Tab-separated table of C-alpha atoms in Angstrom:
chain	number	residue	atom	x	y	z
A	122	MET	CA	96.659	69.228	123.657
A	123	ALA	CA	93.699	69.554	126.321
A	124	SER	CA	95.504	67.725	129.004
A	125	GLU	CA	98.517	69.959	128.572
A	126	LEU	CA	96.503	72.831	128.609
A	127	CYS	CA	94.468	71.778	131.764
A	128	LYS	CA	97.835	71.060	133.438
A	129	THR	CA	99.201	74.678	132.363
A	130	ILE	CA	96.173	76.222	133.727
A	131	SER	CA	96.241	74.214	136.861
A	132	GLU	CA	99.935	75.006	137.443
A	133	ALA	CA	99.108	78.919	137.035
A	134	LYS	CA	96.260	78.575	139.626
A	135	LEU	CA	98.193	76.771	141.980
A	136	GLU	CA	101.517	78.770	141.898
A	137	ARG	CA	99.444	82.261	141.659
A	138	HIS	CA	101.156	82.983	138.182
A	139	LYS	CA	100.640	86.628	137.009
A	140	ASN	CA	101.484	85.589	133.499
A	141	LEU	CA	99.826	82.981	131.199
A	142	PHE	CA	100.654	82.107	127.735
A	143	LEU	CA	98.146	80.488	125.614
A	144	ASN	CA	99.385	81.262	122.003
A	145	TYR	CA	99.389	78.982	118.952
A	146	ARG	CA	96.993	76.398	121.011
A	147	ASN	CA	94.410	76.180	118.302
A	148	LEU	CA	91.917	76.940	120.666
A	149	HIS	CA	88.411	77.525	119.449
A	150	HIS	CA	86.782	78.322	122.760
A	151	PHE	CA	87.769	80.274	125.542
A	152	PRO	CA	89.027	77.457	128.045
A	153	LEU	CA	86.743	76.630	130.647
A	154	GLU	CA	89.568	75.789	133.261
A	155	LEU	CA	90.236	79.492	133.060
A	156	LEU	CA	86.873	80.179	134.443
A	157	LYS	CA	86.236	77.647	136.917
A	158	ASP	CA	85.629	78.591	140.540
A	159	GLU	CA	87.108	81.847	141.491
A	160	GLY	CA	89.027	81.942	138.302
A	161	LEU	CA	92.609	83.147	138.135
A	162	GLN	CA	92.356	86.214	140.658
A	163	TYR	CA	96.308	86.909	140.532
A	164	LEU	CA	96.720	86.783	136.890
A	165	GLU	CA	97.584	90.088	135.510
A	166	ARG	CA	98.733	89.204	131.593
A	167	LEU	CA	96.929	86.661	129.464
A	168	TYR	CA	98.275	85.850	126.031
A	169	MET	CA	96.031	84.252	123.571
A	170	LYS	CA	97.316	85.155	120.186
A	171	ARG	CA	96.993	82.997	117.192
A	172	ASN	CA	93.893	80.724	118.209
A	173	SER	CA	90.570	80.353	116.867
A	174	LEU	CA	88.479	82.096	119.393
A	175	THR	CA	84.974	83.587	117.932
A	176	THR	CA	84.092	85.377	121.579
A	177	LEU	CA	85.028	85.833	125.277
A	178	PRO	CA	82.972	84.926	128.135
A	179	GLU	CA	80.460	87.357	129.786
A	180	ASN	CA	82.001	86.439	133.178
A	181	LEU	CA	85.822	87.384	132.058
A	182	ALA	CA	86.060	90.418	134.470
A	183	GLN	CA	84.329	88.444	137.188
A	184	LYS	CA	87.002	85.685	136.993
A	185	LEU	CA	90.143	87.654	136.022
A	186	PRO	CA	89.637	90.840	137.932
A	187	ASN	CA	93.218	91.948	137.981
A	188	LEU	CA	93.972	91.337	134.322
A	189	VAL	CA	96.190	94.345	133.141
A	190	GLU	CA	97.032	93.044	129.642
A	191	LEU	CA	94.882	90.940	127.553
A	192	TYR	CA	96.509	89.853	124.000
A	193	LEU	CA	93.859	88.478	121.513
A	194	HIS	CA	95.845	89.232	118.416
A	195	SER	CA	94.837	86.888	115.136
A	196	ASN	CA	91.839	85.276	116.332
A	197	ASN	CA	88.139	85.040	114.720
A	198	ILE	CA	86.193	87.140	117.178
A	199	VAL	CA	83.202	88.668	115.870
A	200	VAL	CA	81.608	90.391	119.097
A	201	VAL	CA	83.514	91.587	122.152
A	202	PRO	CA	80.908	91.341	125.046
A	203	GLU	CA	79.848	94.419	126.825
A	204	ALA	CA	81.195	92.837	129.841
A	205	ILE	CA	84.706	93.821	129.105
A	206	GLY	CA	83.949	97.147	130.386
A	207	SER	CA	84.469	95.853	133.830
A	208	LEU	CA	88.065	94.944	133.497
A	209	VAL	CA	88.766	98.212	135.285
A	210	LYS	CA	92.242	97.638	135.709
A	211	LEU	CA	93.106	96.668	131.984
A	212	GLN	CA	95.796	98.483	130.530
A	213	PHE	CA	96.623	97.275	127.214
A	214	LEU	CA	93.723	95.464	124.863
A	215	ASP	CA	94.736	93.944	121.510
A	216	LEU	CA	92.234	92.543	119.368
A	217	SER	CA	94.220	93.150	116.137
A	218	ASP	CA	93.693	90.784	113.015
A	219	ASN	CA	90.147	89.235	114.244
A	220	ALA	CA	87.046	89.725	112.557
A	221	LEU	CA	85.320	92.681	114.250
A	222	GLU	CA	82.642	94.841	112.625
A	223	ILE	CA	81.667	96.752	115.450
A	224	VAL	CA	83.149	97.815	118.786
A	225	CYS	CA	80.995	97.847	121.834
A	226	PRO	CA	80.642	101.334	123.507
A	227	GLU	CA	81.512	99.232	126.894
A	228	ILE	CA	85.303	99.807	125.788
A	229	GLY	CA	85.211	103.507	126.665
A	230	ARG	CA	84.564	102.285	130.145
A	231	LEU	CA	88.122	101.018	130.408
A	232	ARG	CA	89.234	104.131	132.216
A	233	SER	CA	93.030	102.640	132.858
A	234	LEU	CA	93.603	101.459	129.246
A	235	ARG	CA	96.665	102.803	127.824
A	236	HIS	CA	96.838	100.727	124.734
A	237	LEU	CA	93.990	99.910	122.233
A	238	ARG	CA	94.734	97.849	119.093
A	239	LEU	CA	92.187	97.186	116.563
A	240	ALA	CA	94.147	96.480	113.426
A	241	ASN	CA	93.183	94.357	110.760
A	242	ASN	CA	89.435	93.920	111.334
A	243	GLN	CA	86.288	95.040	109.323
A	244	LEU	CA	85.275	98.222	111.419
A	245	LYS	CA	83.494	100.606	109.210
A	246	TYR	CA	83.041	102.798	112.333
A	247	LEU	CA	83.829	103.634	115.934
A	248	PRO	CA	80.496	103.930	117.290
A	249	ALA	CA	79.231	107.260	118.190
A	250	VAL	CA	75.876	105.903	119.165
A	251	PRO	CA	74.716	105.164	121.904
A	252	PRO	CA	75.518	108.683	123.506
A	253	VAL	CA	77.498	106.908	126.329
A	254	TRP	CA	80.259	106.290	123.654
A	255	ILE	CA	80.609	109.922	122.675
A	256	VAL	CA	81.042	110.856	126.476
A	257	GLU	CA	83.180	108.091	127.716
A	258	VAL	CA	85.539	107.702	124.624
A	259	GLY	CA	86.934	110.921	125.645
A	260	ASP	CA	87.087	109.515	129.155
A	261	LEU	CA	89.994	107.367	128.188
A	262	ARG	CA	92.169	109.997	129.331
A	263	GLU	CA	94.967	107.393	129.990
A	264	LEU	CA	95.014	106.146	126.544
A	265	GLN	CA	98.604	106.478	124.679
A	266	THR	CA	98.563	104.486	121.928
A	267	LEU	CA	95.569	103.631	119.383
A	268	ASP	CA	96.134	101.212	116.419
A	269	ILE	CA	92.891	101.091	114.067
A	270	SER	CA	95.088	100.703	110.725
A	271	THR	CA	93.559	98.103	108.262
A	272	ASN	CA	89.719	98.579	108.654
A	273	ARG	CA	87.389	100.155	106.525
A	274	LEU	CA	86.789	103.391	108.482
A	275	ILE	CA	85.388	106.370	106.647
A	276	THR	CA	85.885	108.771	109.603
A	277	LEU	CA	87.336	109.058	112.886
A	278	PRO	CA	85.244	109.931	116.390
A	279	GLU	CA	84.823	113.426	116.780
A	280	ARG	CA	85.618	113.312	120.453
A	281	LEU	CA	88.983	111.691	119.558
A	282	HIS	CA	90.689	114.707	120.934
A	283	MET	CA	89.394	114.279	124.233
A	284	CYS	CA	91.883	111.610	125.052
A	285	LEU	CA	94.510	113.922	126.247
A	286	SER	CA	97.370	111.243	126.744
A	287	LEU	CA	97.094	110.059	122.948
A	288	GLN	CA	100.879	109.835	121.701
A	289	TYR	CA	100.481	107.487	118.609
A	290	LEU	CA	97.627	107.217	116.517
A	291	THR	CA	97.896	104.628	113.506
A	292	ALA	CA	94.940	104.545	111.169
A	293	ASP	CA	96.828	103.434	107.875
A	294	ARG	CA	94.740	101.567	105.085
A	295	ASN	CA	91.425	102.630	105.953
A	296	HIS	CA	89.087	104.740	103.461
A	297	LEU	CA	89.518	108.219	105.134
A	298	TRP	CA	89.626	111.129	103.060
A	299	TYR	CA	90.364	113.713	105.562
A	300	VAL	CA	92.187	114.361	108.684
A	301	PRO	CA	89.765	115.910	111.518
A	302	ARG	CA	91.144	119.444	112.264
A	303	HIS	CA	90.528	118.562	116.127
A	304	LEU	CA	93.666	115.949	115.807
A	305	CYS	CA	95.560	118.985	115.972
A	306	GLN	CA	94.789	119.791	119.236
A	307	LEU	CA	95.864	116.686	120.963
A	308	PRO	CA	98.591	118.108	123.086
A	309	SER	CA	100.581	114.731	123.712
A	310	LEU	CA	100.385	113.392	120.118
A	311	ASN	CA	104.080	112.501	119.163
A	312	GLU	CA	103.307	110.363	115.746
A	313	LEU	CA	100.497	110.260	113.412
A	314	SER	CA	100.469	107.611	110.622
A	315	MET	CA	97.475	107.571	108.082
A	316	ALA	CA	99.105	105.942	105.054
A	317	GLY	CA	97.524	104.280	102.415
A	318	ASN	CA	94.055	106.114	102.597
A	319	ARG	CA	92.234	108.357	100.379
A	320	LEU	CA	93.368	111.945	101.835
A	321	ALA	CA	93.140	114.618	99.086
A	322	PHE	CA	94.376	117.382	101.856
A	323	LEU	CA	95.886	117.924	105.322
A	324	PRO	CA	94.856	120.614	108.050
A	325	LEU	CA	97.218	123.667	107.412
A	326	ASP	CA	97.963	123.788	111.241
A	327	LEU	CA	98.647	120.148	111.267
A	328	GLY	CA	102.365	120.063	112.617
A	329	ARG	CA	102.193	123.152	114.823
A	330	SER	CA	102.355	121.352	117.785
A	331	ARG	CA	105.922	120.835	119.083
A	332	GLU	CA	104.825	117.404	120.304
A	333	LEU	CA	104.145	116.131	117.230
A	334	GLN	CA	107.429	114.765	115.260
A	335	TYR	CA	106.552	111.849	112.987
A	336	VAL	CA	103.981	112.062	110.098
A	337	TYR	CA	103.232	109.369	107.836
A	338	VAL	CA	100.802	109.774	105.111
A	339	ASP	CA	102.479	107.964	102.114
A	340	ASN	CA	100.496	106.170	99.429
A	341	ASN	CA	97.662	108.562	99.391
A	342	ILE	CA	97.771	109.075	95.719
A	343	HIS	CA	95.340	112.345	95.960
A	344	LEU	CA	97.531	114.056	98.136
A	345	LYS	CA	99.636	116.539	96.600
A	346	GLY	CA	101.023	118.562	99.212
A	347	LEU	CA	101.710	119.259	102.740
A	348	PRO	CA	101.407	121.985	105.348
A	349	SER	CA	104.585	123.950	105.818
A	350	TYR	CA	104.167	123.284	109.479
A	351	LEU	CA	105.775	119.961	108.633
A	352	TYR	CA	108.996	121.280	107.626
A	353	ASN	CA	110.406	120.715	111.032
A	354	LYS	CA	109.091	116.966	111.223
A	355	VAL	CA	110.033	113.681	109.911
A	356	ILE	CA	108.038	112.078	107.158
A	357	GLY	CA	108.382	108.497	106.360
A	358	CYS	CA	106.738	104.754	106.335
A	359	SER	CA	106.999	101.693	108.559
A	360	GLY	CA	105.994	98.416	108.350
A	361	CYS	CA	107.109	94.642	107.541
A	362	GLY	CA	108.504	95.926	103.924
A	363	SER	CA	106.208	93.565	102.147
A	364	PRO	CA	105.326	94.971	98.540
A	365	ILE	CA	102.333	97.146	97.980
A	366	GLN	CA	101.087	97.619	94.556
A	367	VAL	CA	100.694	101.311	93.697
A	368	SER	CA	98.636	102.276	90.377
A	369	GLU	CA	100.134	105.901	90.633
A	370	VAL	CA	103.242	107.434	92.126
A	371	LYS	CA	103.458	111.123	92.588
A	372	LEU	CA	105.938	113.196	94.333
A	373	LEU	CA	104.631	114.975	97.597
A	374	SER	CA	105.268	118.657	97.879
A	375	PHE	CA	104.743	121.460	99.877
A	376	SER	CA	104.868	125.038	99.038
A	377	SER	CA	104.799	129.050	100.146
A	378	GLY	CA	104.374	131.459	97.772
A	379	GLN	CA	106.473	130.861	94.835
A	380	LEU	CA	108.735	128.237	96.586
A	381	THR	CA	107.975	124.370	96.082
A	382	VAL	CA	109.718	121.901	97.688
A	383	PHE	CA	109.334	118.243	96.847
A	384	LEU	CA	109.825	115.209	99.133
A	385	PRO	CA	112.207	112.476	98.292
A	386	ALA	CA	110.925	110.120	95.938
A	387	GLU	CA	111.380	107.346	98.662
A	388	VAL	CA	108.275	108.660	100.602
A	389	LYS	CA	106.178	107.500	97.811
A	390	SER	CA	108.112	104.307	96.736
A	391	ILE	CA	108.516	103.037	100.197
A	392	GLY	CA	106.443	99.688	100.292
A	393	THR	CA	106.311	99.381	96.504
A	394	GLU	CA	107.521	96.567	94.364
A	395	THR	CA	110.836	98.379	94.207
A	396	ASP	CA	111.417	98.185	97.807
A	397	HIS	CA	113.696	95.319	98.448
A	398	VAL	CA	115.802	96.109	101.658
A	399	LEU	CA	114.598	93.513	104.331
A	400	PRO	CA	117.461	92.270	106.528
A	401	LEU	CA	118.634	88.817	105.604
A	402	GLN	CA	118.148	87.307	108.701
A	403	GLU	CA	114.395	88.374	108.546
A	404	LEU	CA	113.982	86.957	105.113
A	405	ALA	CA	115.400	83.704	106.045
A	406	MET	CA	113.031	83.393	109.039
A	407	ARG	CA	110.050	83.863	107.101
A	408	THR	CA	110.863	81.626	104.339
A	409	LEU	CA	111.314	78.937	107.080
A	410	TYR	CA	108.053	79.922	108.799
A	411	ASN	CA	106.229	79.772	105.504
A	412	THR	CA	107.736	76.561	104.333
A	413	TYR	CA	107.079	74.601	107.770
A	414	CYS	CA	103.955	76.576	108.951
A	415	ARG	CA	102.068	76.498	105.870
A	416	PHE	CA	103.082	73.601	103.821
A	417	LEU	CA	104.176	71.282	106.062
A	418	LYS	CA	101.606	72.560	108.992
A	419	ASP	CA	104.268	71.529	111.536
A	420	LEU	CA	106.873	73.339	112.971
A	421	ASN	CA	107.762	70.287	115.297
A	422	PHE	CA	109.486	68.936	112.337
A	423	LEU	CA	112.231	71.085	113.027
A	424	THR	CA	114.891	69.954	115.538
A	425	PRO	CA	118.011	71.348	117.493
A	426	ILE	CA	120.085	69.642	115.162
A	427	SER	CA	118.890	71.506	112.184
A	428	LEU	CA	118.661	74.921	113.904
A	429	PRO	CA	119.764	76.541	117.160
A	430	LYS	CA	117.518	76.623	120.001
A	431	SER	CA	117.070	80.418	120.116
A	432	LEU	CA	115.907	80.276	116.344
A	433	LEU	CA	113.513	77.525	116.983
A	434	GLU	CA	111.612	79.270	119.836
A	435	LEU	CA	111.596	82.494	117.603
A	436	LEU	CA	109.945	80.621	114.831
A	437	HIS	CA	107.091	79.095	117.306
A	438	CYS	CA	106.334	82.436	118.857
A	439	PRO	CA	107.262	85.244	116.448
A	440	LEU	CA	108.176	88.820	118.144
A	441	GLY	CA	105.335	90.260	116.254
A	442	HIS	CA	102.780	90.406	113.211
A	443	CYS	CA	102.854	93.182	110.756
A	444	HIS	CA	99.706	95.307	111.242
A	445	ARG	CA	99.401	95.786	107.747
A	446	CYS	CA	99.753	92.375	106.203
A	447	SER	CA	99.379	90.147	109.452
A	448	GLN	CA	102.796	88.340	108.454
A	449	PRO	CA	105.227	87.273	111.151
A	450	MET	CA	108.115	89.172	112.089
A	451	PHE	CA	111.172	88.006	113.542
A	452	THR	CA	113.509	90.797	113.741
A	453	ILE	CA	113.275	94.297	114.563
A	454	VAL	CA	112.403	96.561	111.390
A	455	TYR	CA	113.041	100.152	111.764
A	456	PRO	CA	110.733	102.614	110.073
A	457	LYS	CA	112.410	104.795	107.014
A	458	LEU	CA	112.574	108.437	108.306
A	459	PHE	CA	113.115	111.476	106.080
A	460	PRO	CA	113.979	114.888	108.250
A	461	LEU	CA	112.899	117.867	106.597
A	462	ARG	CA	114.536	120.226	108.947
A	463	GLU	CA	117.184	121.124	106.027
A	464	THR	CA	114.871	121.897	103.070
A	465	PRO	CA	114.258	125.366	102.246
A	466	MET	CA	111.336	125.739	104.225
A	467	ALA	CA	112.975	125.535	107.353
A	468	GLY	CA	112.892	129.161	108.030
A	469	LEU	CA	109.123	129.462	107.656
A	470	HIS	CA	107.926	128.883	111.069
A	471	GLN	CA	110.608	129.386	113.239
A	472	GLY	CA	109.920	129.632	117.046
């Protein structure tokens, strides 16, 4: 394995590769070969998903100065070094499914960052101290996607509304009990997902923006109503389709005067034990993966005779992993959506 790794990195150096795939290598330490001499000056995308890394080298930016995308999904990273703020060209950073308890403020220095994924960690807060974070998180003017789902967050950063390019905000399965009203000011926000929190109410002007089209607030058992501005939006739930145990199921509604409109029952039941609508191919692929990877610990046991080559490659490297349960996903699973445009509330806020 070590010799194969060295060969892969040496070849990338020699041929000036822009992409390097080191997924599923059982790496416990960042490969020294990547940091030798001048490093990989031409490398733009580094994939290191599903390893066992616990930290990153301090000289990462020095050795990989042109890195644009860094994928570290599913490792054991506890601390991200301050030096990561020196990756000035970085646009995509995926630290999902690690062991992070804090996020270093220096991430706020990544002025080119467009996509930041921090799902499935142990974050209790996004730091507002020291003050440099308060200033610089708002300077992430290029940030388009922020995924902080499945953490332990109680609140969101006050300056989040300064991320003027933010289009997709996912904060599912945290401990959030309210939606900061300043999120309603985000001019580019198209999708807001805060399912599985402790929300009891939503800002009355949530949905007033024409840009906001998709809102996911299911499985907030204390939430009894929605702002009427959401009448022309789409309410729904996305994910891999794995069951969620819900202790209490109530219908959501929104009201104006004496008029009350209840949302479809599916909005509350999506993702519960009654939801069994996964594609057959997805179920088959997950069963194969669980059988050979978890029990036999070796996908190499399968051969092209037992499965087509395309499916074998997919089993070795899934398309992605669910941000909710971290289960591998092999086919596209579309979110379930419920347009509200044809409800009796549709005439309340025209124009």
